Short mmCIF file of C-alpha atoms and ligand atoms in Angstrom, two decimals:
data_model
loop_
_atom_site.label_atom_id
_atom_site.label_comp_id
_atom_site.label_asym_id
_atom_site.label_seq_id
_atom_site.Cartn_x
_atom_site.Cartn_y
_atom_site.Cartn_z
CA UNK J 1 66.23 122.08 101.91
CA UNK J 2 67.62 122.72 98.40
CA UNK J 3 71.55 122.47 98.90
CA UNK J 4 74.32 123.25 96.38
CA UNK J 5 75.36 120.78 93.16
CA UNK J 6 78.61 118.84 94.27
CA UNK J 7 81.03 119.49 91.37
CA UNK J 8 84.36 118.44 93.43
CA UNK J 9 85.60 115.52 94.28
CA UNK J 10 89.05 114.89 96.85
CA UNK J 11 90.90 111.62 96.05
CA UNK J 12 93.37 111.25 98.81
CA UNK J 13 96.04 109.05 97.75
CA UNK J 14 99.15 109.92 99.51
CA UNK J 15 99.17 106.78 101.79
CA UNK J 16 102.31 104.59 101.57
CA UNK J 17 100.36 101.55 101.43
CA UNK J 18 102.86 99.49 103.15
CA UNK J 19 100.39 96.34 103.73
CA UNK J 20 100.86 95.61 100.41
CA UNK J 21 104.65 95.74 100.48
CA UNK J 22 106.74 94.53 98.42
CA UNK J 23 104.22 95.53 95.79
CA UNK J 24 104.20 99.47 96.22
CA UNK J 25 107.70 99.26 96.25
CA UNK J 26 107.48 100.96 93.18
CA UNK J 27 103.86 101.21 92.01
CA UNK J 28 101.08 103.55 94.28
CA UNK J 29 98.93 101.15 95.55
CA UNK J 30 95.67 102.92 93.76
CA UNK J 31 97.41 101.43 90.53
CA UNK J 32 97.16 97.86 91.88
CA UNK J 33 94.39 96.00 89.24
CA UNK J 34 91.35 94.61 90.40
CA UNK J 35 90.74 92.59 87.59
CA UNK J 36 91.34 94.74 84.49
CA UNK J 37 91.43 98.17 85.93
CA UNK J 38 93.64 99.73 88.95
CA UNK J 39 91.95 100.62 91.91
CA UNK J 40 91.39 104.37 91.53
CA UNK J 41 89.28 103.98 88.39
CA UNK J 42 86.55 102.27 89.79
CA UNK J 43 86.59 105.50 92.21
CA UNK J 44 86.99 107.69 89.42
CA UNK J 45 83.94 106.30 87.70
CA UNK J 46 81.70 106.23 90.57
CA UNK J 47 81.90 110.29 91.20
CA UNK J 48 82.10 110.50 87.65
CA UNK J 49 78.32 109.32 87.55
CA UNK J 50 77.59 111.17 90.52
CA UNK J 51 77.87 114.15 88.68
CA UNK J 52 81.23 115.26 89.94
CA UNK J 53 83.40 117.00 87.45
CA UNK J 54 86.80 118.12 89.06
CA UNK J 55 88.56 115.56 90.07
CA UNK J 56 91.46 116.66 93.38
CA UNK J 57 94.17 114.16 93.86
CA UNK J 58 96.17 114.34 96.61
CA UNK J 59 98.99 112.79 96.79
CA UNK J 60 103.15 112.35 97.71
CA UNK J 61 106.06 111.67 96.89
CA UNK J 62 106.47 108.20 94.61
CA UNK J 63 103.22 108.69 93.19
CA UNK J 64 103.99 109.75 89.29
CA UNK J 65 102.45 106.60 88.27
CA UNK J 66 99.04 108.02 88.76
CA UNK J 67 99.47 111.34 86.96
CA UNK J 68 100.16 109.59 83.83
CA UNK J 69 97.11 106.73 84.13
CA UNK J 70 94.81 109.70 83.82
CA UNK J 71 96.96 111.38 81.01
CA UNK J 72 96.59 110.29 77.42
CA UNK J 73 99.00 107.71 75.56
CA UNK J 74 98.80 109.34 72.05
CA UNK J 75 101.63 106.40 71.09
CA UNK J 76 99.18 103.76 72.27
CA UNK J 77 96.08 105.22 70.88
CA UNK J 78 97.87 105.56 67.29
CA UNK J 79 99.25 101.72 67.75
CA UNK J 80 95.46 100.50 68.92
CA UNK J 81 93.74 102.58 65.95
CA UNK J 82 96.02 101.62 63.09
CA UNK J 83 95.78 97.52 64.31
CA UNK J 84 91.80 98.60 64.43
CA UNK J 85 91.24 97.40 67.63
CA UNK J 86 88.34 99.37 68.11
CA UNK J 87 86.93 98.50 71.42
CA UNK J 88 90.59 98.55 73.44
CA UNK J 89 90.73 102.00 71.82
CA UNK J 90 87.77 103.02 73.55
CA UNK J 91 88.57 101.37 76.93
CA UNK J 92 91.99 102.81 76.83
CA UNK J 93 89.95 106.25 76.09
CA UNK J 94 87.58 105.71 78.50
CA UNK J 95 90.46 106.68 81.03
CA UNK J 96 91.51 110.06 79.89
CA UNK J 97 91.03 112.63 81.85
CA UNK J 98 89.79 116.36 80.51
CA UNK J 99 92.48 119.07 80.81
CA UNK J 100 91.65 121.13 83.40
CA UNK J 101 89.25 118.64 85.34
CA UNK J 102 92.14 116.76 87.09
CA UNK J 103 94.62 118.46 89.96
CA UNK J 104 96.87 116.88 92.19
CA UNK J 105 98.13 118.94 95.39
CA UNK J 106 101.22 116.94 97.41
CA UNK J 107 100.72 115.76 101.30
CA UNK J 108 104.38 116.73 102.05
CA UNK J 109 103.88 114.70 105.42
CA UNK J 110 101.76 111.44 106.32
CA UNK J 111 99.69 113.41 109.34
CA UNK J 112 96.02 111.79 108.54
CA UNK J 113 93.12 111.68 106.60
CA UNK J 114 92.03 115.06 107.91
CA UNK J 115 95.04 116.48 106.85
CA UNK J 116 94.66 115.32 103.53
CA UNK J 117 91.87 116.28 103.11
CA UNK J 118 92.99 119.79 104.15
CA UNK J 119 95.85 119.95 101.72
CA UNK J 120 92.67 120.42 99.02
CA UNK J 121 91.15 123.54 100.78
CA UNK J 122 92.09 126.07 98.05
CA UNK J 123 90.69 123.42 95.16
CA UNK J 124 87.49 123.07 97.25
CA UNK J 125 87.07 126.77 97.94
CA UNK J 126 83.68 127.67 99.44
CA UNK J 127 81.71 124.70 98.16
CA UNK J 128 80.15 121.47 99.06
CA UNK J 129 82.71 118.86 98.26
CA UNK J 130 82.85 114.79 98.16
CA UNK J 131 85.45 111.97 99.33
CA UNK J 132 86.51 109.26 97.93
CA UNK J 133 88.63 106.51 99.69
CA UNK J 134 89.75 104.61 96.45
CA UNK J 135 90.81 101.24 99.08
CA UNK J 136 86.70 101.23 99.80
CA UNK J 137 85.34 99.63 96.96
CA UNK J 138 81.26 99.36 96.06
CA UNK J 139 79.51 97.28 94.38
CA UNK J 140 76.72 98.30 93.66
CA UNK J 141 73.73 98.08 91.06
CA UNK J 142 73.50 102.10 91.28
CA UNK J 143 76.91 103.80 92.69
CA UNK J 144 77.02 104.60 96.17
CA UNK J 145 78.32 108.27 95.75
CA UNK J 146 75.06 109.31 93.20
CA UNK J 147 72.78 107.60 95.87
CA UNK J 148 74.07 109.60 98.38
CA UNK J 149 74.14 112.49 95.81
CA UNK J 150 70.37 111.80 95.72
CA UNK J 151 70.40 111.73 99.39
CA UNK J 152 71.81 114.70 100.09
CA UNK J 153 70.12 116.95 97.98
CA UNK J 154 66.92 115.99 100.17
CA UNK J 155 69.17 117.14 103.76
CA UNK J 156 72.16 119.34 103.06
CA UNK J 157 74.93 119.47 105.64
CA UNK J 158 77.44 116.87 105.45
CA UNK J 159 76.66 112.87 104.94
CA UNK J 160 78.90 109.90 104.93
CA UNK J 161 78.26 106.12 104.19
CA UNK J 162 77.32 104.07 106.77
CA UNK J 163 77.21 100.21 107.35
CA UNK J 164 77.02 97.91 110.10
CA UNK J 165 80.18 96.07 111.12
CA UNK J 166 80.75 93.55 113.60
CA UNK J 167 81.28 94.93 117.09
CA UNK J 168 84.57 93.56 117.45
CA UNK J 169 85.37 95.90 114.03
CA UNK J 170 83.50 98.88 114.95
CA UNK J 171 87.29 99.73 116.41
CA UNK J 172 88.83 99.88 112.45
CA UNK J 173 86.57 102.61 111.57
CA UNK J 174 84.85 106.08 112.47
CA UNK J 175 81.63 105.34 114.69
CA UNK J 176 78.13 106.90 114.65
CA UNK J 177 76.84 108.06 117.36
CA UNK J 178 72.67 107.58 116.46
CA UNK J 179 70.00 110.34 117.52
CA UNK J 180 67.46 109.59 114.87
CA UNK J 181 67.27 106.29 112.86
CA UNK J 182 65.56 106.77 109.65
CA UNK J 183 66.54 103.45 108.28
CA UNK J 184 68.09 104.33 105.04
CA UNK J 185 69.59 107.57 106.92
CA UNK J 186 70.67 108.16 110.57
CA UNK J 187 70.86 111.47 112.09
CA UNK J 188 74.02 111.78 113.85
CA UNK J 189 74.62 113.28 117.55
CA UNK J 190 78.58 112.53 117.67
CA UNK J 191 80.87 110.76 115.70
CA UNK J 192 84.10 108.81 116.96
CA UNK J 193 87.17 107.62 114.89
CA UNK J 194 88.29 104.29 116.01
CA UNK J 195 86.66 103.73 119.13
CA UNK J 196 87.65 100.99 121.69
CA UNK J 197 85.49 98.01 121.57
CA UNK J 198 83.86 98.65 124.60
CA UNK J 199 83.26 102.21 123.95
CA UNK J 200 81.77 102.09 120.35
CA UNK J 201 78.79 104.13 120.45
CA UNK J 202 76.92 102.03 118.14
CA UNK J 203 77.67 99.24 115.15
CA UNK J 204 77.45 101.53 112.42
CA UNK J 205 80.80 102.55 110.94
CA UNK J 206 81.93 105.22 108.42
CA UNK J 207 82.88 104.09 104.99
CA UNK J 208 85.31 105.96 102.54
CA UNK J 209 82.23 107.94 101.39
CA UNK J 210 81.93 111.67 102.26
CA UNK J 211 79.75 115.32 100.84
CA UNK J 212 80.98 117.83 103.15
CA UNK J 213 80.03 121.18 103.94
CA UNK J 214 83.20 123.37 103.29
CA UNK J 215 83.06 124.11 106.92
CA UNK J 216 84.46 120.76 107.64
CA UNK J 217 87.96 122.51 105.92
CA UNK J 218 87.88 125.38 108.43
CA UNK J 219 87.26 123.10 110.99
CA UNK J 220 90.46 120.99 109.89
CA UNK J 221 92.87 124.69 110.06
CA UNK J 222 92.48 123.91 113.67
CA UNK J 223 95.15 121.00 113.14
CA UNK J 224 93.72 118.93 116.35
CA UNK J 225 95.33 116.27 116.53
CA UNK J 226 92.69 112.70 116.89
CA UNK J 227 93.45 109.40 117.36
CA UNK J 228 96.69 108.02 116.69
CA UNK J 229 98.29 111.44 116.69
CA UNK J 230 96.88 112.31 113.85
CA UNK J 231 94.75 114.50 112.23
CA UNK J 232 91.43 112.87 111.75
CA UNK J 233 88.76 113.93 109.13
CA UNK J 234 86.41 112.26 111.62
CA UNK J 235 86.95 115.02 114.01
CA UNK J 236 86.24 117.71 111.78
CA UNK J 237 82.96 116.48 110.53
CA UNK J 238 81.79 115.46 114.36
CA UNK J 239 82.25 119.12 114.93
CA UNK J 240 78.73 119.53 112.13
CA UNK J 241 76.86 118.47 114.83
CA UNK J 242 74.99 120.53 117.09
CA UNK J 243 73.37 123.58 116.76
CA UNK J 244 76.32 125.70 115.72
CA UNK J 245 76.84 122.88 113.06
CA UNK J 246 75.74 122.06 109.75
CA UNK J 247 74.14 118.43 110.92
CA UNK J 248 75.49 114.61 109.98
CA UNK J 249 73.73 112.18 108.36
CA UNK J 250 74.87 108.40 107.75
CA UNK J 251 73.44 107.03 104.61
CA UNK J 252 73.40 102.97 104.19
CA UNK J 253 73.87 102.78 101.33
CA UNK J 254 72.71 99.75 98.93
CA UNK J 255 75.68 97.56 97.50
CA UNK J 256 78.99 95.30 99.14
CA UNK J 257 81.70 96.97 100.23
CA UNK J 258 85.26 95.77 100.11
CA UNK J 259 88.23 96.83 101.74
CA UNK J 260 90.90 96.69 99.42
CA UNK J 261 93.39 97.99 101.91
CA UNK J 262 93.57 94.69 103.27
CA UNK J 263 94.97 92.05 101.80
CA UNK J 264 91.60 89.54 102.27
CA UNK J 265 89.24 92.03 101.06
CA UNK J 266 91.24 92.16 98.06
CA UNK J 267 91.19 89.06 97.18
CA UNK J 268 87.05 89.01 97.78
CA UNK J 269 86.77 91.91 95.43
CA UNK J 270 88.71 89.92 93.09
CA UNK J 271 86.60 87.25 92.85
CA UNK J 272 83.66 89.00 92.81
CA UNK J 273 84.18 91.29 90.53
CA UNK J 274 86.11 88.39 88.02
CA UNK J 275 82.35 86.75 88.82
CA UNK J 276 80.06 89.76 87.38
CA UNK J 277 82.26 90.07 84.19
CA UNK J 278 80.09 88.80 81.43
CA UNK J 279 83.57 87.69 79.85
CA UNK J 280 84.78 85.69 82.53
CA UNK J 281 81.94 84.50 84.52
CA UNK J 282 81.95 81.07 83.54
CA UNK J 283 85.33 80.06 83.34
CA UNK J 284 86.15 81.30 86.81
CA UNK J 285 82.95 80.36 88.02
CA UNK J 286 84.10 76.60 87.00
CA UNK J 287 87.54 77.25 88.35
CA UNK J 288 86.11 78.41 91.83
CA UNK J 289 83.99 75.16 91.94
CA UNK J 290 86.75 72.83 91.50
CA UNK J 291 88.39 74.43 94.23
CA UNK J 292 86.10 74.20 96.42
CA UNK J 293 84.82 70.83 95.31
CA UNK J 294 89.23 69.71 95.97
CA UNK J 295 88.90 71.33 99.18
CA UNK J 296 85.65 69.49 100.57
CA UNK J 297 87.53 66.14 99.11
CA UNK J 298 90.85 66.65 100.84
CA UNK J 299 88.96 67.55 104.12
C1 G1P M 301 89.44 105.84 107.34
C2 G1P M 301 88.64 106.79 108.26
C3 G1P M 301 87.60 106.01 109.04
C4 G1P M 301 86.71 105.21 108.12
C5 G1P M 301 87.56 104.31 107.18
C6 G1P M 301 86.69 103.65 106.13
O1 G1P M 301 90.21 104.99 108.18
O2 G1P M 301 89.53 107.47 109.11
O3 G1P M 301 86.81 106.90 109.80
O4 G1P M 301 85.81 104.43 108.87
O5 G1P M 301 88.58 105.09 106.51
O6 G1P M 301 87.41 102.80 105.32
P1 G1P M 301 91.45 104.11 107.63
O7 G1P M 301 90.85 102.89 107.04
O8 G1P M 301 92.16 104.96 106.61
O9 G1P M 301 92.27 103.81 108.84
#
């Protein structure tokens, strides 16, 4: 099947992110750094290479901070060039965003993903369109969004990332439901969005990785409400499946995830990440063995 180019990209970032209080007090969580850069640029940069070239924020109230990351600092530029610091120039560069390839529509009220996701229909339009949950963050040698990219142009429909969790965690995320296992890919027969322990379906949860038919908007103007209350984007793709449907695919795709939402997986992405930079590899590789070496001695 030869399906459409995905051009679009929804970031929704309208979440309060009140586990990381007092911090987003005043500053959107998606700002927070992970090393060097906040949070939404790794996101950025991974749909950027997957070939995605409008970029849909959606966001709320208390959330200016972003607009202006993406904007440029013509102040800061002039200050960088004239001091010729050549390669901060380009980093700082390496941020701005085209005018014209970066909207932001408001979520006027917290009422789910789905509904997010909805807020973007008139952006998306009648198109195939990707997700990206900036608190999911990939490492990977090749980005998870272009492999699925890759993926998808082979199957069409709608595909989201997949990875096996601990049962006990299946009930933190959406849940596939497995007809056909393909081993890279699964083909889905139902989908569920935090399922009770006991009732998960399978071990193979939904990451904040989506391409979605643009059905998956109509099927959100329904406004059912999911789990929790609220609307769930879960629910809306579950409804691809079938014969009336466009079909669901899970991709595992090849990297580490980390949830940044949560305090702990921040603090593994941290040191992971501080571990692959060239520039500070061995300094907080040395660091990280004397604490582990002080630990093992106190013990
Ligand atoms: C959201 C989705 C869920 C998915 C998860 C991945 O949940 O609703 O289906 O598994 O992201 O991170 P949230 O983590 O926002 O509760």
């Amino acid at each position: 099947m030869k399906s459409r180019k995905v051009t679009k990209a929804v970031f929704p970032v309208a979440g309060m992110g009140t586990r990381f209080l007092p911090a987003t007090k005043s500053i959107p969580k998606e700002i927070m750094t992970l090393v060097d850069r906040p949070l939404i640029q790794y996101a950025i940069d991974e749909a950027r290479a997957a070939g995605i070239k409008e970029f849909i924020f959606v966001t709320s109230r208390g959330k200016s901070a972003l607009e202006d990351y993406f904007d440029h600092a013509p102040e800061l530029e002039n200050t960088l060039k004239r001091a010729g610091k050549t390669e901060l120039l380009e980093t700082l560069k390496s941020t701005n965003m085209d005018s014209g390839a970066i909207a932001y529509v408001r979520q006027n009220r917290p009422m789910g993903l789905g509904h997010a996701v909805w807020c973007a229909r008139r952006l998306v339009g009648n198109e195939p369109f990707a997700v990206l949950l900036p608190d999911d963050v990939i490492a990977s040698e090749k980005p998870c969004l272009q492999q699925m990219v890759e993926a998808y142009e082979e199957t069409g429909g709608n595909m989201v990332a997949a990875m096996e969790v601990p049962p006990a965690k299946a009930s933190s995320y959406g849940v596939l439901d497995i007809d056909e296992d393909m081993g890279s890919m699964v083909r889905a027969k139902g989908m569920v969005e935090k399922p009770k322990a006991e009732e998960a379906p399978s071990n193979l949860a939904v990451i904040g990785r989506y391409i979605l038919s643009p059905k998956v908007m109509n099927n959100l103007n329904k406004m059912k409400q999911g789990a929790g209350g609220e609307i769930q984007l879960t629910d809306a793709i579950a409804e691809e499946i079938g014969s009336e449907g466009t079909g669901v695919y899970g991709f595992r795709f090849r990297g580490q995830r980390y949830d940044c939402g949560s305090k702990a997986g921040f603090l593994q992405a941290t040191v992971a990440f501080g571990l692959s930079r060239p520039d500070l590899s061995e300094e907080f590789g040395l660091y990280l063995d004397d604490v582990v070496a002080q630990q093992k001695a106190a013990q």
